[in-house]
């Protein structure tokens, strides 16, 4: 799955170790839908309802701090009314995903200079695209 290979490697530690299994399965289902219907993947009303229902049923288990922002980005994506994602909503989704990836890589106090040196921001901007 090409989408998974491009997005998931941004997480440290590896994605499958980072997310609890039910959370990982939910995210993987989104990536699979994206691979199957690249033009309208996020505008599938039935999938959106299913995703949101599955999100509500996720077990209340301890997760790493970055799991929350990542899932919230996906929730905002699928909560868009009528499949329309405003510029503000799109920015919020991307910001949540960026925050999740950044948090996943933090090992202590990080500065903007640290981030520039590691290239996290540039790798993320090259690997994320909508559509």
PDB file of C-alpha atoms in Angstrom:
ATOM      1  CA  UNK A   1       0.000   0.000   0.000  1.00  0.00           C
ATOM      2  CA  UNK A   2       1.877   3.050  -1.289  1.00  0.00           C
ATOM      3  CA  UNK A   3       0.025   5.582   0.888  1.00  0.00           C
ATOM      4  CA  UNK A   4       0.959   3.694   4.034  1.00  0.00           C
ATOM      5  CA  UNK A   5       4.612   3.548   3.002  1.00  0.00           C
ATOM      6  CA  UNK A   6       4.721   7.314   2.387  1.00  0.00           C
ATOM      7  CA  UNK A   7       2.813   8.450   5.487  1.00  0.00           C
ATOM      8  CA  UNK A   8       3.537   5.940   8.195  1.00  0.00           C
ATOM      9  CA  UNK A   9       7.389   6.095   8.184  1.00  0.00           C
ATOM     10  CA  UNK A  10       7.161   9.624   9.592  1.00  0.00           C
ATOM     11  CA  UNK A  11       6.235   8.157  12.964  1.00  0.00           C
ATOM     12  CA  UNK A  12       8.949   7.231  15.415  1.00  0.00           C
ATOM     13  CA  UNK A  13       8.799   4.529  16.747  1.00  0.00           C
ATOM     14  CA  UNK A  14       7.273   2.561  13.841  1.00  0.00           C
ATOM     15  CA  UNK A  15       3.548   3.081  13.295  1.00  0.00           C
ATOM     16  CA  UNK A  16       2.479  -0.436  14.284  1.00  0.00           C
ATOM     17  CA  UNK A  17       4.353  -0.062  17.581  1.00  0.00           C
ATOM     18  CA  UNK A  18       3.072   3.468  18.101  1.00  0.00           C
ATOM     19  CA  UNK A  19      -0.698   2.986  17.843  1.00  0.00           C
ATOM     20  CA  UNK A  20      -2.700   0.407  19.810  1.00  0.00           C
ATOM     21  CA  UNK A  21      -4.103  -2.277  17.465  1.00  0.00           C
ATOM     22  CA  UNK A  22      -7.723  -0.969  17.271  1.00  0.00           C
ATOM     23  CA  UNK A  23      -6.488   2.567  16.582  1.00  0.00           C
ATOM     24  CA  UNK A  24      -4.040   1.296  13.976  1.00  0.00           C
ATOM     25  CA  UNK A  25      -6.772  -0.703  12.234  1.00  0.00           C
ATOM     26  CA  UNK A  26      -8.987   2.391  12.039  1.00  0.00           C
ATOM     27  CA  UNK A  27      -6.223   4.489  10.477  1.00  0.00           C
ATOM     28  CA  UNK A  28      -5.277   1.656   8.112  1.00  0.00           C
ATOM     29  CA  UNK A  29      -8.901   1.484   6.911  1.00  0.00           C
ATOM     30  CA  UNK A  30      -8.665   5.145   5.870  1.00  0.00           C
ATOM     31  CA  UNK A  31      -5.433   4.488   3.974  1.00  0.00           C
ATOM     32  CA  UNK A  32      -7.025   1.492   2.237  1.00  0.00           C
ATOM     33  CA  UNK A  33     -10.033   3.593   1.181  1.00  0.00           C
ATOM     34  CA  UNK A  34      -7.667   6.278  -0.131  1.00  0.00           C
ATOM     35  CA  UNK A  35      -5.824   3.689  -2.217  1.00  0.00           C
ATOM     36  CA  UNK A  36      -9.073   2.260  -3.647  1.00  0.00           C
ATOM     37  CA  UNK A  37     -10.691   5.560  -4.686  1.00  0.00           C
ATOM     38  CA  UNK A  38      -8.085   8.316  -4.936  1.00  0.00           C
ATOM     39  CA  UNK A  39     -10.386  11.049  -6.279  1.00  0.00           C
ATOM     40  CA  UNK A  40     -13.232  10.896  -3.762  1.00  0.00           C
ATOM     41  CA  UNK A  41     -11.965   8.846  -0.849  1.00  0.00           C
ATOM     42  CA  UNK A  42     -12.904  11.320   1.893  1.00  0.00           C
ATOM     43  CA  UNK A  43     -16.342  12.077   0.399  1.00  0.00           C
ATOM     44  CA  UNK A  44     -17.774   8.597   1.007  1.00  0.00           C
ATOM     45  CA  UNK A  45     -20.714   9.272   3.370  1.00  0.00           C
ATOM     46  CA  UNK A  46     -21.175   5.626   4.361  1.00  0.00           C
ATOM     47  CA  UNK A  47     -17.479   5.227   5.141  1.00  0.00           C
ATOM     48  CA  UNK A  48     -17.512   8.508   7.105  1.00  0.00           C
ATOM     49  CA  UNK A  49     -20.421   7.303   9.264  1.00  0.00           C
ATOM     50  CA  UNK A  50     -18.681   3.962   9.805  1.00  0.00           C
ATOM     51  CA  UNK A  51     -15.376   5.639  10.619  1.00  0.00           C
ATOM     52  CA  UNK A  52     -16.978   7.971  13.176  1.00  0.00           C
ATOM     53  CA  UNK A  53     -18.917   5.079  14.757  1.00  0.00           C
ATOM     54  CA  UNK A  54     -15.729   2.983  14.977  1.00  0.00           C
ATOM     55  CA  UNK A  55     -13.873   5.976  16.431  1.00  0.00           C
ATOM     56  CA  UNK A  56     -16.533   6.319  19.154  1.00  0.00           C
ATOM     57  CA  UNK A  57     -16.114   2.630  19.991  1.00  0.00           C
ATOM     58  CA  UNK A  58     -12.323   2.702  20.337  1.00  0.00           C
ATOM     59  CA  UNK A  59     -11.317   1.204  23.679  1.00  0.00           C
ATOM     60  CA  UNK A  60     -10.240   3.583  26.394  1.00  0.00           C
ATOM     61  CA  UNK A  61      -6.655   2.389  26.625  1.00  0.00           C
ATOM     62  CA  UNK A  62      -3.467   4.318  27.291  1.00  0.00           C
ATOM     63  CA  UNK A  63      -1.994   5.753  24.105  1.00  0.00           C
ATOM     64  CA  UNK A  64       1.027   7.805  23.254  1.00  0.00           C
ATOM     65  CA  UNK A  65       0.422  11.589  23.225  1.00  0.00           C
ATOM     66  CA  UNK A  66       0.536  11.843  19.414  1.00  0.00           C
ATOM     67  CA  UNK A  67      -2.276   9.348  18.809  1.00  0.00           C
ATOM     68  CA  UNK A  68      -4.957  11.846  19.859  1.00  0.00           C
ATOM     69  CA  UNK A  69      -4.043  14.673  17.465  1.00  0.00           C
ATOM     70  CA  UNK A  70      -3.656  12.246  14.557  1.00  0.00           C
ATOM     71  CA  UNK A  71      -7.088  10.715  15.089  1.00  0.00           C
ATOM     72  CA  UNK A  72      -8.669  14.133  15.657  1.00  0.00           C
ATOM     73  CA  UNK A  73      -7.333  15.207  12.257  1.00  0.00           C
ATOM     74  CA  UNK A  74      -9.116  12.243  10.674  1.00  0.00           C
ATOM     75  CA  UNK A  75     -12.298  12.886  12.662  1.00  0.00           C
ATOM     76  CA  UNK A  76     -12.392  16.501  11.433  1.00  0.00           C
ATOM     77  CA  UNK A  77     -11.923  15.240   7.896  1.00  0.00           C
ATOM     78  CA  UNK A  78     -14.889  12.879   8.096  1.00  0.00           C
ATOM     79  CA  UNK A  79     -17.106  15.299  10.032  1.00  0.00           C
ATOM     80  CA  UNK A  80     -17.004  17.807   7.164  1.00  0.00           C
ATOM     81  CA  UNK A  81     -20.613  18.628   6.254  1.00  0.00           C
ATOM     82  CA  UNK A  82     -21.649  17.141   2.922  1.00  0.00           C
ATOM     83  CA  UNK A  83     -18.095  16.160   2.116  1.00  0.00           C
ATOM     84  CA  UNK A  84     -17.081  19.825   1.881  1.00  0.00           C
ATOM     85  CA  UNK A  85     -13.848  20.613   3.654  1.00  0.00           C
ATOM     86  CA  UNK A  86     -13.323  24.331   4.170  1.00  0.00           C
ATOM     87  CA  UNK A  87      -9.850  25.821   4.055  1.00  0.00           C
ATOM     88  CA  UNK A  88      -9.923  26.228   7.847  1.00  0.00           C
ATOM     89  CA  UNK A  89     -10.946  22.596   8.336  1.00  0.00           C
ATOM     90  CA  UNK A  90      -8.253  21.420   5.927  1.00  0.00           C
ATOM     91  CA  UNK A  91      -5.658  23.463   7.810  1.00  0.00           C
ATOM     92  CA  UNK A  92      -6.866  22.009  11.099  1.00  0.00           C
ATOM     93  CA  UNK A  93      -6.637  18.444   9.741  1.00  0.00           C
ATOM     94  CA  UNK A  94      -3.125  18.961   8.410  1.00  0.00           C
ATOM     95  CA  UNK A  95      -2.043  20.764  11.580  1.00  0.00           C
ATOM     96  CA  UNK A  96      -3.311  17.885  13.723  1.00  0.00           C
ATOM     97  CA  UNK A  97      -1.412  15.365  11.620  1.00  0.00           C
ATOM     98  CA  UNK A  98       1.742  17.471  11.680  1.00  0.00           C
ATOM     99  CA  UNK A  99       1.440  17.870  15.455  1.00  0.00           C
ATOM    100  CA  UNK A 100       1.078  14.105  15.842  1.00  0.00           C
ATOM    101  CA  UNK A 101       4.165  13.375  13.773  1.00  0.00           C
ATOM    102  CA  UNK A 102       6.188  16.047  15.543  1.00  0.00           C
ATOM    103  CA  UNK A 103       5.135  14.780  18.979  1.00  0.00           C
ATOM    104  CA  UNK A 104       5.965  11.206  17.958  1.00  0.00           C
ATOM    105  CA  UNK A 105       9.552  12.252  17.302  1.00  0.00           C
ATOM    106  CA  UNK A 106      10.132  14.311  20.423  1.00  0.00           C
ATOM    107  CA  UNK A 107      12.585  12.923  22.894  1.00  0.00           C
ATOM    108  CA  UNK A 108      12.824  16.008  25.067  1.00  0.00           C
ATOM    109  CA  UNK A 109      12.604  19.755  24.663  1.00  0.00           C
ATOM    110  CA  UNK A 110      12.595  20.678  20.969  1.00  0.00           C
ATOM    111  CA  UNK A 111      13.146  24.050  19.364  1.00  0.00           C
ATOM    112  CA  UNK A 112      12.343  25.334  15.902  1.00  0.00           C
ATOM    113  CA  UNK A 113      16.040  25.044  15.089  1.00  0.00           C
ATOM    114  CA  UNK A 114      16.013  21.367  16.151  1.00  0.00           C
ATOM    115  CA  UNK A 115      13.053  20.763  13.876  1.00  0.00           C
ATOM    116  CA  UNK A 116      14.762  22.439  10.918  1.00  0.00           C
ATOM    117  CA  UNK A 117      17.901  20.382  11.450  1.00  0.00           C
ATOM    118  CA  UNK A 118      16.029  17.074  11.518  1.00  0.00           C
ATOM    119  CA  UNK A 119      14.051  17.951   8.418  1.00  0.00           C
ATOM    120  CA  UNK A 120      10.728  16.850   9.947  1.00  0.00           C
ATOM    121  CA  UNK A 121       8.809  19.768   8.503  1.00  0.00           C
ATOM    122  CA  UNK A 122      10.156  19.349   4.983  1.00  0.00           C
ATOM    123  CA  UNK A 123       9.621  15.559   4.989  1.00  0.00           C
ATOM    124  CA  UNK A 124       6.037  16.057   6.157  1.00  0.00           C
ATOM    125  CA  UNK A 125       5.239  18.702   3.557  1.00  0.00           C
ATOM    126  CA  UNK A 126       6.568  16.448   0.780  1.00  0.00           C
ATOM    127  CA  UNK A 127       4.674  13.383   1.973  1.00  0.00           C
ATOM    128  CA  UNK A 128       1.251  14.906   2.615  1.00  0.00           C
ATOM    129  CA  UNK A 129      -1.132  15.748  -0.126  1.00  0.00           C
ATOM    130  CA  UNK A 130      -4.892  15.855  -0.383  1.00  0.00           C
ATOM    131  CA  UNK A 131      -6.511  14.401  -3.471  1.00  0.00           C
TER     132      UNK A 131
END
